Structure formats: C-alpha cells, structure tokens
Amino acid sequence: MTTDVLPEIGSIEPNRHGYRTFTLGRFTFERDEYFAHVSWPKGRHLLPADAFLRALQRDIAWGFFYGIVNFDAVIGTVNHYGTVDLYAGRFNDHYRRAGLDDIQNFDTPLIQRVFEAILEDWTNATFDPFASPAETGSAFGPKNGSNKRAITRHRVTAKRMIGCPGDEPRRSDESGFPVNRHFTDVTQDEPDVRPEPGFEGEVVAYNLFAYLSRSDVTWNPSVVSVCQASLYCPTTEEYVLPVIHGNDRVEWFVQLSDEIHWEVEDRDTGTLRARVVMKAGDVAAMPADIRHRGFSPKRSMLLVWENASSELPALYASGTMPPTPVQF
Ligand code: PHB
Ligand code: FE
C-alpha cells in the first residue's frame, strides 16, 4: 500500500475499505466500515462513523460555532475566532488526570480545509449527515460514492430577516422544501401585512412555524433575524444533537413545539450538572460555563437565541460577568 501523504490533505491512496487517511498536526484520522479512528501521540480513540460525520458536518457548517464543539467526551474543537484548537481528552477529567490529553491550534482556513476533505471522502452516497436517522440511509460499509449535494447545503443566514427584499426567501413545495412528516398539523397561512403607503418594502412578516415545518435538516440553527448582535437561530430537532456544545456565553432556548431533554454537564470536566426537560412554551438560559446535549423524541421546533457580541467570551472567562443571566 502506498504511504504517500500530502501534508494536511490526506493520503493519496485509499485504505482497504476505500477511505483516505488524513493528518492534521499531531492528529491522524482514519475510517473503516463502522468507525472513525482518531490518534495522537499519547492515545487513540474511535467514534461510530455516523456520529463522527454528523458532528464534523455541523462543525464545518457552523464555522466552528461558539466556544467548544465536543464530538463526544474525548474529541472536539475550540473556536478562538480566527484560529481553532483541535483536542483529545482536553475536557475529560480522566484523560487530563492520566496525562493523555492533547491540544493543538490551527489557523481556521487550514482545519476547515482538512475537515471538509474528510467529510467529502468519508460520506457515502446513501448518507446525509444533516438528516434525521429516519430520513437518511446508512453511513456504514466500504466506500460507496459521495453525497456532495447534502454536505454543501446552503446555510441560511438572514441579513435582516427571512422574507425581507433581497434576503433569505421563505420555503415552499416549489422551492424544494415540503412540510416534514412530523409537522403536517402546522398551518401554512402567512400574515396579512398592510403597510402604510411608502413603507411597502420595509414592513415584513412571515410565519416562522410554517418556515420551520419545511426544514429538511435537524440540529442546525439558522439565522432567521438579526438585530445588531441579537440573532434568532431556530432549528428543528429529532433524535440526538450530534455534538456536545460547550458554551462561551449564555444561550437562551425557547421550546416552540414538542419536547427536548437536555443533559447539562460541567464544561471542563464533563461532570453531570442537570437534566432539563423542555416542553412547548418553556424558556431556559443555558449558562456560559456548561456543555449540553439535546434529545428530541420526535421532530420539534427550538428557538436558539444567540448574542454574537465578540466581547462576551473574555467577559465570562475573566469572571467580569457571572455565567448565568439571573441569580436566584
Ligand atoms: C446548542 O448547542 O446550543 C445547539 C446546537 C444546535 C442545535 C440546538 C442547540 O440544533
Ligand atoms: Fe449550545
């Protein structure tokens, strides 16, 4: 077998399962029929291929998101907004105590390029990493084609709001977004907007529930409205959030429909802090020092409300701001 490795881009020859091997700094990524294997000088780890690809897809699509994206309890990334840390065991008390953890910093474009190459090579034609398990085929087996269309979906990021002139459009059957099987009871009427003459292009309203009922992806917050640093990022959820998100700021959750169970842990050690069951209408502020993973027994609608101010991580990290917006 050829062992040639292009720096940072991966092996030229696929392995016996048909998948290429990738290196990024001290980390190596390999896949077989069932698992992604990650190794670093002091350790090795494996994750189910479907879970790994779901996490990788989101890390890439979200530009490494706010704070920490744990793929599982061992592997993940920390966003420093310009550079990104790739780590193993850094936020796992047991790996830290045993001295088996590792962390390495990369310029964002480099890690982005390598992660995109892994996602493209390891995603088979049958698998859509953004879809719910009930709405996609298998991620497993030897290499079997590719699914570029699924992994390069347009990410919805409104400049002002869905439906504004020149902004992100509403969704419809015609534009390829049918109502999801779990949301057939969601009414599809649109608000009746009657602006004063002269304000026709400026007064806009849309049916957010109808918009979300037509989402073709899960666990993928999209920016539907922007007011300075205040971003409304609703999403439709089904099965398990593919990452364990470590916050670097407070996030507000508004459960718009159905039910999600959250597992909330200490961000740095993984110690369990709370289990939160959110039902339609419930509102929660997730603290700035936790990590969390959601479980949605059927497709549900969740509004994630983010504050995108770039000063926030330093204010929380220095203790200038308490990690919760309200002290009881
Ligand atoms: C979160 O980590 O806050 C998060 C991420 C993706 C979602 C929902 C919540 O779909
Ligand atoms: Fe979060």
Coordinates of C-alpha atoms and ligand atoms in Angstrom, one line a residue:
M1 CA 0.0 0.0 0.0
T2 CA 1.2 3.5 -0.8
T3 CA 2.1 5.5 2.2
D4 CA 2.5 8.9 0.4
V5 CA 0.9 11.6 2.4
L6 CA 0.2 15.1 1.1
P7 CA 0.8 17.4 4.0
E8 CA -2.5 18.4 5.6
I9 CA -4.7 17.0 2.7
G10 CA -4.6 13.2 3.3
S11 CA -3.2 10.0 1.8
I12 CA -3.4 9.7 -2.0
E13 CA -4.3 6.0 -1.9
P14 CA -7.4 4.9 -0.1
N15 CA -7.1 2.1 2.6
R16 CA -8.6 -1.3 2.1
H17 CA -12.1 0.0 3.0
G18 CA -11.8 2.6 0.3
Y19 CA -11.3 5.6 2.6
R20 CA -8.4 8.1 2.6
T21 CA -6.4 8.8 5.8
F22 CA -5.9 12.4 6.9
T23 CA -3.3 14.1 9.2
L24 CA -3.5 17.4 10.8
G25 CA -0.6 18.4 13.0
R26 CA -0.2 15.6 15.6
F27 CA -3.6 14.1 14.9
T28 CA -4.4 11.3 12.4
F29 CA -7.9 10.4 11.1
E30 CA -8.8 7.0 9.6
R31 CA -12.1 5.3 8.9
D32 CA -13.1 1.8 8.4
E33 CA -16.6 0.3 7.7
Y34 CA -18.1 1.3 11.1
F35 CA -15.7 3.7 12.9
A36 CA -13.7 6.9 12.6
H37 CA -10.3 6.4 14.4
V38 CA -8.5 9.4 15.8
S39 CA -5.0 9.0 17.0
W40 CA -2.4 11.4 18.6
P41 CA 1.0 10.7 20.1
K42 CA -0.4 9.7 23.6
G43 CA -3.6 8.0 22.6
R44 CA -6.2 6.7 20.2
H45 CA -10.0 6.9 20.2
L46 CA -12.8 5.7 18.0
L47 CA -16.3 7.1 17.3
P48 CA -19.1 5.5 15.2
A49 CA -18.8 6.8 11.6
D50 CA -22.3 8.2 11.5
A51 CA -21.9 10.1 14.8
F52 CA -18.5 11.4 13.7
L53 CA -19.8 12.6 10.3
R54 CA -22.8 14.3 11.9
A55 CA -20.6 16.2 14.3
L56 CA -18.0 17.0 11.6
Q57 CA -20.7 18.3 9.3
R58 CA -22.0 20.7 11.9
D59 CA -18.6 21.9 13.0
I60 CA -17.8 22.8 9.4
A61 CA -21.2 24.3 8.5
W62 CA -21.2 26.5 11.7
G63 CA -17.7 27.8 11.2
F64 CA -16.7 26.0 14.5
F65 CA -19.6 27.7 16.3
Y66 CA -19.5 29.5 19.6
G67 CA -16.9 28.0 22.1
I68 CA -16.4 24.3 22.1
V69 CA -17.8 21.6 19.8
N70 CA -17.3 18.3 21.5
F71 CA -17.8 15.4 19.0
D72 CA -18.1 13.2 22.1
A73 CA -16.5 13.1 25.5
V74 CA -13.0 12.9 24.0
I75 CA -12.5 14.7 20.6
G76 CA -13.5 18.2 19.5
T77 CA -12.6 21.8 18.7
V78 CA -12.4 25.1 20.5
N79 CA -13.2 28.2 18.4
H80 CA -10.9 31.2 19.0
Y81 CA -12.5 33.1 16.1
G82 CA -9.5 33.1 13.7
T83 CA -7.8 30.0 15.0
V84 CA -9.2 26.7 16.2
D85 CA -7.9 24.2 18.7
L86 CA -8.2 20.5 17.9
Y87 CA -8.1 18.4 21.1
A88 CA -8.3 14.9 22.5
G89 CA -9.3 14.5 26.1
R90 CA -8.9 18.2 27.0
F91 CA -12.4 18.4 28.5
N92 CA -12.4 15.0 30.1
D93 CA -11.3 14.8 33.7
H94 CA -9.9 11.2 33.3
Y95 CA -7.8 11.9 30.3
R96 CA -6.4 15.1 32.0
R97 CA -5.5 13.3 35.2
A98 CA -3.8 10.5 33.3
G99 CA -1.9 13.0 31.2
L100 CA -3.3 11.5 27.9
D101 CA -4.9 14.7 26.6
D102 CA -3.5 16.7 23.7
I103 CA -4.5 20.0 22.1
Q104 CA -3.1 21.8 19.0
N105 CA -4.0 25.2 17.5
F106 CA -4.5 25.7 13.7
D107 CA -5.5 28.7 11.5
T108 CA -9.2 28.4 10.8
P109 CA -8.8 28.0 7.0
L110 CA -6.4 25.1 7.4
I111 CA -8.5 23.0 9.8
Q112 CA -11.6 23.9 7.8
R113 CA -10.0 22.6 4.6
V114 CA -8.9 19.3 6.1
F115 CA -12.3 18.8 7.8
E116 CA -14.1 19.4 4.5
A117 CA -11.8 16.9 2.8
I118 CA -12.5 14.3 5.4
L119 CA -16.3 14.9 5.3
E120 CA -16.3 14.7 1.5
D121 CA -14.2 11.5 1.3
W122 CA -16.0 9.6 4.2
T123 CA -19.6 10.4 3.4
N124 CA -21.2 7.7 1.2
A125 CA -23.9 8.4 -1.4
T126 CA -26.5 6.8 1.0
F127 CA -25.8 9.1 4.0
D128 CA -26.9 12.7 4.7
P129 CA -25.3 13.9 7.9
F130 CA -27.9 16.7 8.5
A131 CA -30.9 14.4 8.1
S132 CA -32.7 12.6 11.0
P133 CA -31.8 8.9 11.2
A134 CA -35.4 8.1 9.9
E135 CA -34.8 10.2 6.8
T136 CA -31.4 9.0 5.6
G137 CA -29.7 5.8 4.6
S138 CA -26.6 4.2 6.1
A139 CA -23.2 5.8 6.8
F140 CA -21.6 2.4 7.2
G141 CA -19.8 -0.1 5.0
P142 CA -17.0 0.3 2.4
K143 CA -16.7 3.5 0.5
N144 CA -19.7 3.9 -1.8
G145 CA -19.9 7.1 -3.8
S146 CA -20.3 10.5 -2.3
N147 CA -23.0 13.0 -1.3
K148 CA -21.7 16.4 -2.2
R149 CA -25.2 17.9 -2.5
A150 CA -26.0 17.0 1.1
I151 CA -22.7 18.2 2.6
T152 CA -22.6 21.6 0.8
R153 CA -26.1 22.7 1.5
H154 CA -26.8 26.5 1.6
R155 CA -26.6 27.7 5.2
V156 CA -29.5 30.1 6.0
T157 CA -28.1 33.4 7.4
A158 CA -30.5 36.2 7.1
K159 CA -29.0 39.7 6.9
R160 CA -32.2 41.2 8.4
M161 CA -35.0 38.7 8.3
I162 CA -36.5 35.9 6.3
G163 CA -38.7 37.4 3.6
C164 CA -37.2 40.9 3.5
P165 CA -36.5 42.2 0.0
G166 CA -33.2 40.7 -1.2
D167 CA -32.9 38.5 1.9
E168 CA -33.3 34.7 2.5
P169 CA -36.6 33.5 0.9
R170 CA -39.5 31.7 2.6
R171 CA -39.7 28.0 1.9
S172 CA -42.3 26.3 -0.3
D173 CA -43.1 23.0 -2.1
E174 CA -41.9 24.7 -5.3
S175 CA -38.5 25.6 -3.9
G176 CA -38.0 22.0 -2.7
F177 CA -39.0 22.2 0.9
P178 CA -42.1 20.1 1.5
V179 CA -43.7 20.1 5.0
N180 CA -41.9 17.5 7.2
R181 CA -43.8 14.3 8.1
H182 CA -44.0 15.3 11.8
F183 CA -45.4 18.8 11.1
T184 CA -48.4 18.1 8.9
D185 CA -50.6 19.8 11.5
V186 CA -48.7 23.1 11.2
T187 CA -50.9 25.8 9.4
Q188 CA -49.3 27.3 6.4
D189 CA -51.0 30.6 6.2
E190 CA -48.9 33.8 6.1
P191 CA -49.6 37.0 8.0
D192 CA -51.7 39.7 6.3
V193 CA -49.4 42.7 6.1
R194 CA -50.9 46.2 5.4
P195 CA -48.1 48.8 5.4
E196 CA -48.8 52.5 5.1
P197 CA -48.1 53.8 1.6
G198 CA -44.4 54.3 1.2
F199 CA -43.4 51.5 3.6
E200 CA -44.3 48.5 1.4
G201 CA -40.7 47.3 1.2
E202 CA -39.9 47.8 4.9
V203 CA -42.8 46.2 6.8
V204 CA -42.3 42.4 6.5
A205 CA -43.8 39.5 8.4
Y206 CA -43.7 35.7 7.9
N207 CA -45.0 32.6 9.5
L208 CA -42.0 31.1 11.4
F209 CA -43.8 27.9 12.3
A210 CA -44.6 27.3 8.6
Y211 CA -41.0 28.1 7.8
L212 CA -39.6 25.6 10.3
S213 CA -42.2 22.9 9.4
R214 CA -40.4 22.8 6.0
S215 CA -36.8 22.4 7.3
D216 CA -35.1 19.5 5.7
V217 CA -32.3 19.3 8.3
T218 CA -32.0 18.6 12.0
W219 CA -29.9 20.2 14.8
N220 CA -28.8 23.1 12.5
P221 CA -29.7 26.5 13.8
S222 CA -30.2 29.1 11.0
V223 CA -30.1 32.8 11.4
V224 CA -33.7 34.0 10.6
S225 CA -33.5 37.5 12.0
V226 CA -30.8 39.9 13.1
C227 CA -31.0 42.9 15.4
Q228 CA -27.4 44.1 15.9
A229 CA -25.8 41.3 18.0
S230 CA -29.1 39.6 18.7
L231 CA -29.6 36.5 16.4
Y232 CA -32.7 34.4 16.3
C233 CA -31.4 30.9 15.3
P234 CA -34.4 28.5 15.3
T235 CA -33.9 24.9 14.3
T236 CA -35.8 21.6 14.0
E237 CA -34.7 18.7 16.2
E238 CA -35.1 15.0 16.0
Y239 CA -33.0 12.2 17.7
V240 CA -29.8 13.4 19.4
L241 CA -27.8 16.6 19.0
P242 CA -24.7 15.3 17.2
V243 CA -22.3 17.5 19.3
I244 CA -22.0 18.3 22.9
H245 CA -21.8 22.1 22.8
G246 CA -19.5 23.8 25.4
N247 CA -20.7 27.4 25.8
D248 CA -18.5 30.5 25.8
R249 CA -21.6 32.8 26.5
V250 CA -25.2 32.4 27.7
E251 CA -27.6 31.0 25.2
W252 CA -31.4 31.2 25.5
F253 CA -33.6 28.4 24.4
V254 CA -37.3 28.8 23.7
Q255 CA -39.1 25.4 23.1
L256 CA -41.5 26.3 20.3
S257 CA -43.1 22.8 19.9
D258 CA -43.0 19.3 21.3
E259 CA -40.2 18.3 23.8
I260 CA -36.4 18.1 24.2
H261 CA -34.5 16.6 27.0
W262 CA -31.2 18.3 27.8
E263 CA -28.2 16.7 29.5
V264 CA -26.2 19.6 31.0
E265 CA -22.6 19.0 32.2
D266 CA -19.7 21.0 33.6
R267 CA -17.9 22.3 30.5
D268 CA -14.4 21.5 31.6
T269 CA -14.8 18.1 33.3
G270 CA -18.0 16.6 31.9
T271 CA -19.5 16.1 35.4
L272 CA -23.3 16.0 35.2
R273 CA -25.0 19.2 36.4
A274 CA -28.6 18.9 35.4
R275 CA -31.2 17.2 33.3
V276 CA -33.7 19.6 31.8
V277 CA -37.0 18.6 30.1
M278 CA -38.3 21.4 28.0
K279 CA -41.9 21.3 26.8
A280 CA -43.6 23.6 24.3
G281 CA -43.5 27.2 25.7
D282 CA -40.6 26.6 28.1
V283 CA -37.7 29.0 28.2
A284 CA -34.2 28.3 29.6
A285 CA -31.0 30.3 29.8
M286 CA -28.1 27.9 29.3
P287 CA -25.2 29.2 31.5
A288 CA -21.8 30.3 30.0
D289 CA -19.8 27.6 31.8
I290 CA -21.7 24.4 30.8
R291 CA -21.9 22.0 27.9
H292 CA -25.1 20.4 26.8
R293 CA -26.6 17.8 24.5
G294 CA -30.3 17.6 23.5
F295 CA -32.5 14.5 22.9
S296 CA -35.7 15.1 20.8
P297 CA -38.0 12.0 20.8
K298 CA -39.9 13.4 17.8
R299 CA -39.2 16.3 15.5
S300 CA -39.6 19.5 17.4
M301 CA -39.0 23.2 17.0
L302 CA -36.4 25.1 19.1
L303 CA -35.5 28.7 19.1
V304 CA -31.9 29.2 20.0
W305 CA -31.3 32.9 20.8
E306 CA -27.6 33.9 20.5
N307 CA -25.8 37.1 21.4
A308 CA -23.0 37.3 18.9
S309 CA -21.0 40.2 20.6
S310 CA -17.4 39.4 20.2
E311 CA -16.6 40.8 23.7
L312 CA -18.6 38.1 25.5
P313 CA -16.1 35.2 25.8
A314 CA -13.5 37.3 27.5
L315 CA -16.1 38.9 29.9
Y316 CA -17.2 35.4 31.1
A317 CA -13.7 33.9 31.1
S318 CA -12.4 36.7 33.3
G319 CA -15.3 36.5 35.7
T320 CA -16.4 40.0 34.9
M321 CA -19.8 38.6 34.1
P322 CA -21.5 35.8 36.0
P323 CA -22.2 32.7 34.0
T324 CA -25.9 33.0 34.4
P325 CA -28.1 36.0 33.5
V326 CA -30.2 35.7 36.7
Q327 CA -29.0 34.7 40.2
F328 CA -31.7 33.1 42.3
Ligands
PHB1 C1 -26.6 24.4 21.1 O1 -25.5 23.8 21.3 O2 -26.9 25.3 21.8 C2 -27.4 23.9 20.0 C3 -26.8 23.5 18.8 C4 -27.6 23.0 17.8 C5 -29.0 22.9 17.9 C6 -29.6 23.3 19.1 C7 -28.8 23.8 20.1 O3 -29.7 22.5 16.9
FE2 FE -25.3 25.5 23.0

